[in-house]
Short mmCIF file of C-alpha atoms in Angstrom, two decimals:
data_model
loop_
_atom_site.label_atom_id
_atom_site.label_comp_id
_atom_site.label_asym_id
_atom_site.label_seq_id
_atom_site.Cartn_x
_atom_site.Cartn_y
_atom_site.Cartn_z
CA UNK A 20 9.83 37.05 14.43
CA UNK A 21 9.53 39.17 17.87
CA UNK A 22 5.55 38.26 19.48
CA UNK A 23 4.38 41.77 21.06
CA UNK A 24 1.28 43.24 21.94
CA UNK A 25 2.22 46.41 19.97
CA UNK A 26 1.50 47.35 17.68
CA UNK A 27 -1.48 44.89 16.81
CA UNK A 28 -3.49 45.75 19.76
CA UNK A 29 -3.80 49.57 19.31
CA UNK A 30 -4.65 48.99 15.67
CA UNK A 31 -7.10 46.46 16.66
CA UNK A 32 -8.83 48.60 18.67
CA UNK A 33 -8.34 51.68 16.37
CA UNK A 34 -9.68 50.13 13.35
CA UNK A 35 -12.12 47.38 14.37
CA UNK A 36 -13.58 48.26 17.65
CA UNK A 37 -16.63 46.45 17.14
CA UNK A 38 -14.82 43.37 17.36
CA UNK A 39 -13.87 42.23 20.90
CA UNK A 40 -10.43 40.83 20.72
CA UNK A 41 -8.55 39.61 23.85
CA UNK A 42 -4.87 39.50 24.38
CA UNK A 43 -4.15 36.64 26.03
CA UNK A 44 -0.68 36.76 27.76
CA UNK A 45 1.55 34.43 28.85
CA UNK A 46 4.99 33.02 27.42
CA UNK A 47 3.76 34.70 24.19
CA UNK A 48 0.39 36.79 23.40
CA UNK A 49 -2.42 35.22 21.68
CA UNK A 50 -4.87 37.06 20.14
CA UNK A 51 -8.35 35.41 20.44
CA UNK A 52 -11.85 35.93 18.65
CA UNK A 53 -14.80 34.94 20.09
CA UNK A 54 -16.73 34.77 17.01
CA UNK A 55 -15.62 32.76 14.31
CA UNK A 56 -17.88 34.81 11.39
CA UNK A 57 -15.87 38.04 11.93
CA UNK A 58 -12.34 36.10 10.72
CA UNK A 59 -12.75 37.42 7.42
CA UNK A 60 -13.14 40.72 8.01
CA UNK A 61 -10.34 40.38 10.76
CA UNK A 62 -8.21 38.73 7.71
CA UNK A 63 -8.41 41.54 5.59
CA UNK A 64 -7.96 43.95 7.90
CA UNK A 65 -4.76 42.22 9.72
CA UNK A 66 -3.42 42.09 6.06
CA UNK A 67 -4.54 45.28 4.16
CA UNK A 68 -3.18 47.37 7.13
CA UNK A 69 0.39 49.04 6.89
CA UNK A 70 1.43 48.88 10.42
CA UNK A 71 0.12 45.35 10.95
CA UNK A 72 1.16 44.17 7.49
CA UNK A 73 0.98 40.56 8.22
CA UNK A 74 1.05 38.98 4.32
CA UNK A 75 2.45 35.67 5.18
CA UNK A 76 0.42 32.75 6.41
CA UNK A 77 2.87 30.84 8.85
CA UNK A 78 0.39 27.90 9.40
CA UNK A 79 -3.07 27.19 10.49
CA UNK A 80 -3.33 24.38 13.05
CA UNK A 81 -6.26 23.23 15.07
CA UNK A 82 -6.74 21.55 18.39
CA UNK A 83 -9.18 19.63 19.58
CA UNK A 84 -10.37 20.68 23.13
CA UNK A 85 -13.29 18.42 24.27
CA UNK A 86 -15.76 21.07 24.26
CA UNK A 87 -14.90 22.95 21.30
CA UNK A 88 -12.17 23.26 18.44
CA UNK A 89 -9.21 25.67 18.39
CA UNK A 90 -8.15 26.86 15.41
CA UNK A 91 -4.36 28.86 15.32
CA UNK A 92 -3.02 31.20 12.57
CA UNK A 93 0.23 31.98 12.29
CA UNK A 94 0.89 35.20 11.05
CA UNK A 95 4.26 36.91 10.12
CA UNK A 96 4.99 40.48 8.49
CA UNK A 97 8.01 40.44 5.80
CA UNK A 98 8.35 44.19 6.17
CA UNK A 99 7.83 44.84 9.72
CA UNK A 100 9.39 41.46 10.50
CA UNK A 101 6.78 40.81 13.57
CA UNK A 102 4.48 37.70 14.28
CA UNK A 103 0.97 37.18 15.63
CA UNK A 104 -0.49 34.25 16.93
CA UNK A 105 -4.66 34.31 16.89
CA UNK A 106 -7.01 31.85 17.84
CA UNK A 107 -10.45 31.18 16.93
CA UNK A 108 -13.08 29.23 19.02
CA UNK A 109 -15.01 26.87 16.95
CA UNK A 110 -18.65 25.11 18.27
CA UNK A 111 -17.68 21.42 18.24
CA UNK A 112 -21.29 20.20 17.12
CA UNK A 113 -21.27 22.48 14.06
CA UNK A 114 -17.75 22.98 13.20
CA UNK A 115 -18.01 25.64 10.48
CA UNK A 116 -15.41 28.31 9.78
CA UNK A 117 -15.29 31.17 7.14
CA UNK A 118 -12.12 30.44 4.99
CA UNK A 119 -9.18 32.66 4.77
CA UNK A 120 -7.73 31.53 0.85
CA UNK A 121 -9.06 35.28 -0.34
CA UNK A 122 -6.42 36.94 1.92
CA UNK A 123 -3.65 34.12 2.05
CA UNK A 124 -3.24 31.41 -0.83
CA UNK A 125 -1.09 29.42 1.19
CA UNK A 126 -4.48 28.98 3.86
CA UNK A 127 -5.38 26.21 0.80
CA UNK A 128 -3.40 22.88 1.95
CA UNK A 129 -3.59 23.49 5.23
CA UNK A 130 -7.17 24.10 5.65
CA UNK A 131 -7.65 21.08 3.40
CA UNK A 132 -5.88 19.37 5.92
CA UNK A 133 -7.59 20.72 9.29
CA UNK A 134 -10.69 19.64 7.22
CA UNK A 135 -9.10 15.70 6.88
CA UNK A 136 -8.06 15.54 10.08
CA UNK A 137 -10.21 17.16 12.54
CA UNK A 138 -13.70 17.79 10.04
CA UNK A 139 -13.58 21.37 10.33
CA UNK A 140 -15.53 23.03 7.07
CA UNK A 141 -14.27 26.07 5.85
CA UNK A 142 -17.40 27.97 4.10
CA UNK A 143 -15.45 29.35 0.77
CA UNK A 144 -12.60 27.28 0.49
CA UNK A 145 -12.59 26.40 -3.54
CA UNK A 146 -11.78 23.00 -3.53
CA UNK A 147 -12.25 21.79 0.17
CA UNK A 148 -11.77 17.39 0.22
CA UNK A 149 -9.25 15.28 1.90
CA UNK A 150 -5.57 15.11 1.66
CA UNK A 151 -3.77 13.12 3.23
CA UNK A 152 -6.68 10.01 3.62
CA UNK A 153 -8.45 8.56 1.21
CA UNK A 154 -11.48 9.88 -0.24
CA UNK A 155 -13.83 7.66 0.92
CA UNK A 156 -12.28 7.35 4.64
CA UNK A 157 -14.67 7.26 7.50
CA UNK A 158 -14.14 9.69 10.70
CA UNK A 159 -11.40 11.81 11.05
CA UNK A 160 -8.34 11.24 12.67
CA UNK A 161 -7.32 13.83 15.10
CA UNK A 162 -10.28 14.21 16.96
CA UNK A 163 -10.29 12.77 20.71
CA UNK A 164 -12.78 10.06 20.00
CA UNK A 165 -11.43 8.70 16.91
CA UNK A 166 -9.67 5.15 18.10
CA UNK A 167 -6.05 5.07 16.76
CA UNK A 168 -5.92 1.63 17.27
CA UNK A 169 -8.97 1.37 14.76
CA UNK A 170 -7.75 -2.28 13.58
CA UNK A 171 -7.32 -4.69 16.57
CA UNK A 172 -4.30 -6.35 17.12
CA UNK A 173 -4.11 -9.75 16.75
CA UNK A 174 -1.94 -11.35 19.56
CA UNK A 175 0.98 -13.95 18.27
CA UNK A 176 2.18 -15.19 21.51
CA UNK A 177 5.55 -16.11 22.07
CA UNK A 178 7.92 -17.03 19.32
CA UNK A 179 8.50 -20.67 18.74
CA UNK A 180 11.51 -22.40 18.51
CA UNK A 181 11.38 -24.67 15.84
CA UNK B 138 10.88 -52.50 -8.94
CA UNK B 139 7.71 -50.22 -8.43
CA UNK B 140 8.37 -50.88 -4.49
CA UNK B 141 11.89 -49.51 -4.92
CA UNK B 142 10.96 -46.89 -6.89
CA UNK B 143 8.06 -45.94 -4.03
CA UNK B 144 10.98 -46.29 -1.45
CA UNK B 145 12.76 -42.85 -2.53
CA UNK B 146 9.94 -40.95 -2.33
CA UNK B 147 9.67 -41.86 1.04
CA UNK B 148 10.08 -39.12 3.71
CA UNK B 149 13.65 -39.19 5.87
CA UNK B 150 12.06 -40.18 8.79
CA UNK B 151 10.65 -43.80 6.89
CA UNK B 152 14.17 -44.02 5.26
CA UNK B 153 16.81 -45.76 7.95
CA UNK B 154 19.14 -46.69 5.33
CA UNK B 155 20.09 -43.04 4.94
CA UNK B 156 22.78 -41.85 7.04
CA UNK B 157 22.41 -39.31 9.36
CA UNK B 158 22.98 -35.15 7.98
CA UNK B 159 25.40 -33.74 9.80
CA UNK B 160 23.29 -32.08 12.25
CA UNK B 161 19.33 -32.02 12.07
CA UNK B 162 16.99 -30.63 14.33
CA UNK B 163 14.82 -33.59 16.13
CA UNK B 164 11.76 -31.89 15.34
CA UNK B 165 12.42 -31.97 11.63
CA UNK B 166 13.57 -35.33 11.47
CA UNK B 167 10.33 -36.47 12.81
CA UNK B 168 8.11 -34.17 10.60
CA UNK B 169 10.77 -35.73 7.72
CA UNK B 170 12.18 -32.12 6.89
CA UNK B 171 15.56 -32.58 6.95
CA UNK B 172 16.53 -33.00 3.53
CA UNK B 173 16.35 -29.63 2.71
CA UNK B 174 19.28 -28.72 4.88
CA UNK B 175 22.31 -30.26 2.49
CA UNK B 176 22.66 -29.05 -0.86
CA UNK B 177 22.38 -32.34 -2.70
CA UNK B 178 20.59 -35.24 -1.22
CA UNK B 179 22.42 -37.88 -0.27
CA UNK B 180 20.85 -40.67 -1.48
CA UNK B 181 21.38 -43.39 -3.56
CA UNK B 182 19.42 -44.50 -6.18
CA UNK B 183 19.73 -48.48 -8.14
CA UNK B 184 20.15 -48.27 -11.50
CA UNK B 185 16.12 -48.01 -12.43
CA UNK B 186 15.48 -45.23 -10.10
CA UNK B 187 18.03 -43.32 -11.11
CA UNK B 188 16.72 -43.98 -14.95
CA UNK B 189 13.04 -43.22 -13.67
CA UNK B 190 14.65 -39.91 -12.11
CA UNK B 191 16.59 -38.70 -15.65
CA UNK B 192 13.73 -39.43 -17.67
CA UNK B 193 11.61 -37.54 -15.29
CA UNK B 194 13.77 -34.66 -15.17
CA UNK B 195 14.18 -34.39 -18.87
CA UNK B 196 18.05 -33.46 -19.47
CA UNK B 197 17.03 -31.22 -22.09
CA UNK B 198 15.21 -28.86 -20.12
CA UNK B 199 17.19 -28.52 -17.24
CA UNK B 200 20.09 -27.39 -19.68
CA UNK B 201 17.35 -24.85 -20.87
CA UNK B 202 16.10 -24.05 -17.78
CA UNK B 203 19.67 -22.88 -16.07
CA UNK B 204 20.65 -21.14 -19.37
CA UNK B 205 16.99 -19.34 -19.26
CA UNK B 206 17.28 -18.42 -15.63
CA UNK B 207 20.68 -17.29 -15.64
CA UNK B 208 19.64 -14.65 -18.46
CA UNK B 209 16.73 -13.61 -16.18
CA UNK B 210 18.99 -13.74 -13.19
CA UNK B 211 21.47 -11.54 -14.72
CA UNK B 212 19.31 -8.51 -15.90
CA UNK B 213 16.94 -8.20 -13.40
CA UNK B 214 15.51 -4.32 -14.41
CA UNK B 215 14.05 -2.29 -11.58
CA UNK B 216 11.03 0.25 -11.77
CA UNK B 217 12.28 3.26 -9.72
CA UNK B 218 9.48 2.96 -7.03
CA UNK B 219 10.58 5.09 -4.11
CA UNK B 220 8.47 6.23 -2.13
CA UNK B 221 10.03 7.33 1.55
CA UNK B 222 13.45 7.56 3.15
CA UNK B 223 14.50 3.81 1.70
CA UNK B 224 14.50 6.13 -1.27
CA UNK B 225 17.56 7.49 -0.77
CA UNK B 226 19.17 4.33 0.65
CA UNK B 227 18.19 2.70 -2.60
CA UNK B 228 19.35 5.96 -4.85
CA UNK B 229 23.05 5.33 -3.12
CA UNK B 230 22.62 1.41 -4.02
CA UNK B 231 22.55 2.94 -7.70
CA UNK B 232 25.61 4.83 -6.98
CA UNK B 233 29.16 4.08 -7.73
CA UNK B 234 29.96 3.33 -4.59
CA UNK B 235 27.50 0.27 -4.24
CA UNK B 236 26.40 -0.09 -7.89
CA UNK B 237 23.52 -2.33 -8.39
CA UNK B 238 24.69 -1.73 -12.22
CA UNK B 239 27.14 -4.62 -11.47
CA UNK B 240 24.75 -7.06 -10.80
CA UNK B 241 22.50 -6.19 -13.98
CA UNK B 242 20.05 -3.65 -12.60
CA UNK B 243 21.31 -1.38 -15.63
CA UNK B 244 19.06 0.67 -15.64
CA UNK B 245 16.01 1.59 -13.47
CA UNK B 246 12.48 2.15 -15.57
CA UNK B 247 10.72 4.60 -15.26
CA UNK B 248 7.59 2.62 -16.68
CA UNK B 249 6.41 -0.53 -14.91
CA UNK B 250 5.97 -1.69 -18.76
CA UNK B 251 9.59 -1.99 -19.16
CA UNK B 252 10.58 -3.39 -15.84
CA UNK B 253 11.05 -7.08 -13.82
CA UNK B 254 11.62 -6.20 -10.58
CA UNK B 255 10.02 -3.72 -8.24
CA UNK B 256 11.47 -2.73 -5.20
CA UNK B 257 8.97 -1.22 -2.86
CA UNK B 258 11.13 1.18 -0.98
CA UNK B 259 9.26 3.24 1.96
CA UNK B 260 5.91 3.24 3.51
CA UNK B 261 2.83 2.73 1.36
CA UNK B 262 -0.24 4.73 2.58
CA UNK B 263 -3.68 3.64 2.76
CA UNK B 264 -4.14 6.27 -0.06
CA UNK B 265 -1.36 4.83 -1.86
CA UNK B 266 -1.92 1.74 -1.76
CA UNK B 267 -4.43 1.17 -5.25
CA UNK B 268 -1.74 3.23 -7.40
CA UNK B 269 1.46 0.27 -6.33
CA UNK B 270 -1.29 -2.33 -7.16
CA UNK B 271 -1.76 -0.64 -10.55
CA UNK B 272 2.11 -0.38 -11.01
CA UNK B 273 2.52 -3.94 -10.21
CA UNK B 274 -0.44 -5.20 -12.26
CA UNK B 275 1.20 -3.30 -15.50
CA UNK B 276 4.20 -5.17 -15.09
CA UNK B 277 4.48 -8.08 -17.23
CA UNK B 278 5.46 -11.48 -16.26
CA UNK B 279 7.83 -12.76 -14.65
CA UNK B 280 8.00 -10.37 -12.19
CA UNK B 281 9.47 -10.12 -8.90
CA UNK B 282 9.21 -7.58 -5.59
CA UNK B 283 11.12 -6.63 -3.19
CA UNK B 284 9.67 -5.00 -0.17
CA UNK B 285 12.41 -2.69 0.98
CA UNK B 286 12.80 -1.78 4.90
CA UNK B 287 9.91 -2.49 7.69
CA UNK B 288 7.26 0.02 6.43
CA UNK B 289 6.70 -2.34 3.22
CA UNK B 290 7.14 -5.52 5.52
CA UNK B 291 5.23 -4.61 7.72
CA UNK B 292 4.16 -0.97 8.46
CA UNK B 293 7.61 -0.21 10.23
CA UNK B 294 7.04 2.47 13.19
CA UNK B 295 3.67 3.36 11.63
CA UNK B 296 2.26 -0.16 12.33
CA UNK B 297 -1.59 -0.11 12.96
CA UNK B 298 -1.49 3.87 12.50
CA UNK B 299 -4.50 5.38 10.84
CA UNK B 300 -3.07 6.09 7.39
CA UNK B 301 -0.08 3.35 6.86
CA UNK B 302 -0.85 0.07 5.33
CA UNK B 303 0.68 -2.46 7.35
CA UNK B 304 2.89 -4.53 4.68
CA UNK B 305 3.03 -4.52 1.17
CA UNK B 306 2.38 -8.08 1.55
CA UNK B 307 -1.11 -7.44 2.04
CA UNK B 308 -1.61 -6.06 -1.81
CA UNK B 309 0.80 -7.84 -4.11
CA UNK B 310 3.25 -11.38 -3.60
CA UNK B 311 6.73 -9.95 -2.36
CA UNK B 312 9.85 -12.21 -3.24
CA UNK B 313 11.94 -10.96 -0.55
CA UNK B 314 11.51 -8.67 2.44
CA UNK B 315 14.84 -6.67 4.01
CA UNK B 316 14.43 -5.31 7.10
CA UNK B 317 16.04 -2.13 8.16
CA UNK B 318 15.45 1.09 8.96
CA UNK B 319 16.46 2.09 6.18
CA UNK B 320 18.27 -1.26 5.37
CA UNK B 321 21.86 -0.65 3.96
CA UNK B 322 22.69 -0.94 0.71
CA UNK B 323 24.25 -3.58 1.18
CA UNK B 324 21.15 -5.33 2.68
CA UNK B 325 19.54 -4.25 -0.52
CA UNK B 326 22.11 -6.28 -2.34
CA UNK B 327 22.17 -9.22 -0.47
CA UNK B 328 18.09 -8.98 -0.86
CA UNK B 329 18.96 -8.47 -4.66
CA UNK B 330 21.41 -11.83 -4.59
CA UNK B 331 18.90 -13.59 -2.76
CA UNK B 332 16.38 -13.19 -5.13
CA UNK B 333 18.80 -13.95 -8.29
CA UNK B 334 19.30 -17.51 -6.19
CA UNK B 335 15.30 -18.16 -6.02
CA UNK B 336 14.86 -17.28 -9.57
CA UNK B 337 17.52 -20.08 -10.51
CA UNK B 338 14.92 -22.58 -9.05
CA UNK B 339 12.29 -21.53 -11.16
CA UNK B 340 11.68 -23.65 -14.34
CA UNK B 341 10.24 -22.86 -17.69
CA UNK B 342 7.79 -26.36 -17.81
CA UNK B 343 4.31 -25.60 -15.90
CA UNK B 344 4.05 -28.73 -13.67
CA UNK B 345 6.86 -28.82 -12.09
CA UNK B 346 6.59 -25.55 -10.22
#
């Protein structure tokens, strides 16, 4: 479970030079994809390239930064035992992202959960419907504007002793 | 005679001839609710009142009632309805250490049509709520419900959350609530015993519910 910049940065600049993937350094290197349309091409490359060989999708999460959504992919390679964190920024007014189910099958339920909780639509998903909430639930609970106390608390007052 | 019979029906506060019970809180006395605190009411009836009471109770039905209730409470078969962590405690309740089969719940029926007790053990989400109601509707009467754990009682630690139903009594009538997160098997045992006591008080006559 090592997070390293190499070999990913060199392989990406060699194989996909037209995508300008930034590397954010900090506690761990994070690969940032500025335009979400290139995601299927990038995912396919990361899986097929023999030096990267990221064949296991650990998880997909989404974060609501108030101006945009961030979708975070955690990838792992069984053969090389290295990991990579990939972030994609999604527009908040029209949250659509291409689905990576054709590359990693484990993305199926994860993307359904992100659709349920954040409202990000995944284009190309075979069965995109709500997974935790009932099908006719209004709203997406993990967004910042969703009021968590969606039902008002009825104040009961102090307990009376009989 | 009519006046004397009516006197037996008066609430406690209007009966100065009845001596004071061992302890009754003052507010209860004013509201006339002291009689439930003793097992048998210490009311002395005259001969006519006693006869009237006996005829009204119908001795035959009382005996049938007690046999019927004994049979009902001694073989309560639960439908296995473990939803979350409380299910683990319910499973340990069926294991040999705190044996549920001692108290009549010999088998946990997977089908609700063959069960008469539903122990809702765990958190009920909004998505699961219609399913819980459907299982309850498929049980044949007389059916009883125990709400096990704080999640089934009132939403528990997920109270007022976006996905959790605040207590299963919003969708079904509950007979016994058990507090705990999760309640120990002994607490669930106490709940089953309380339910058996509740079953003791029911009757097969329609008008004397």
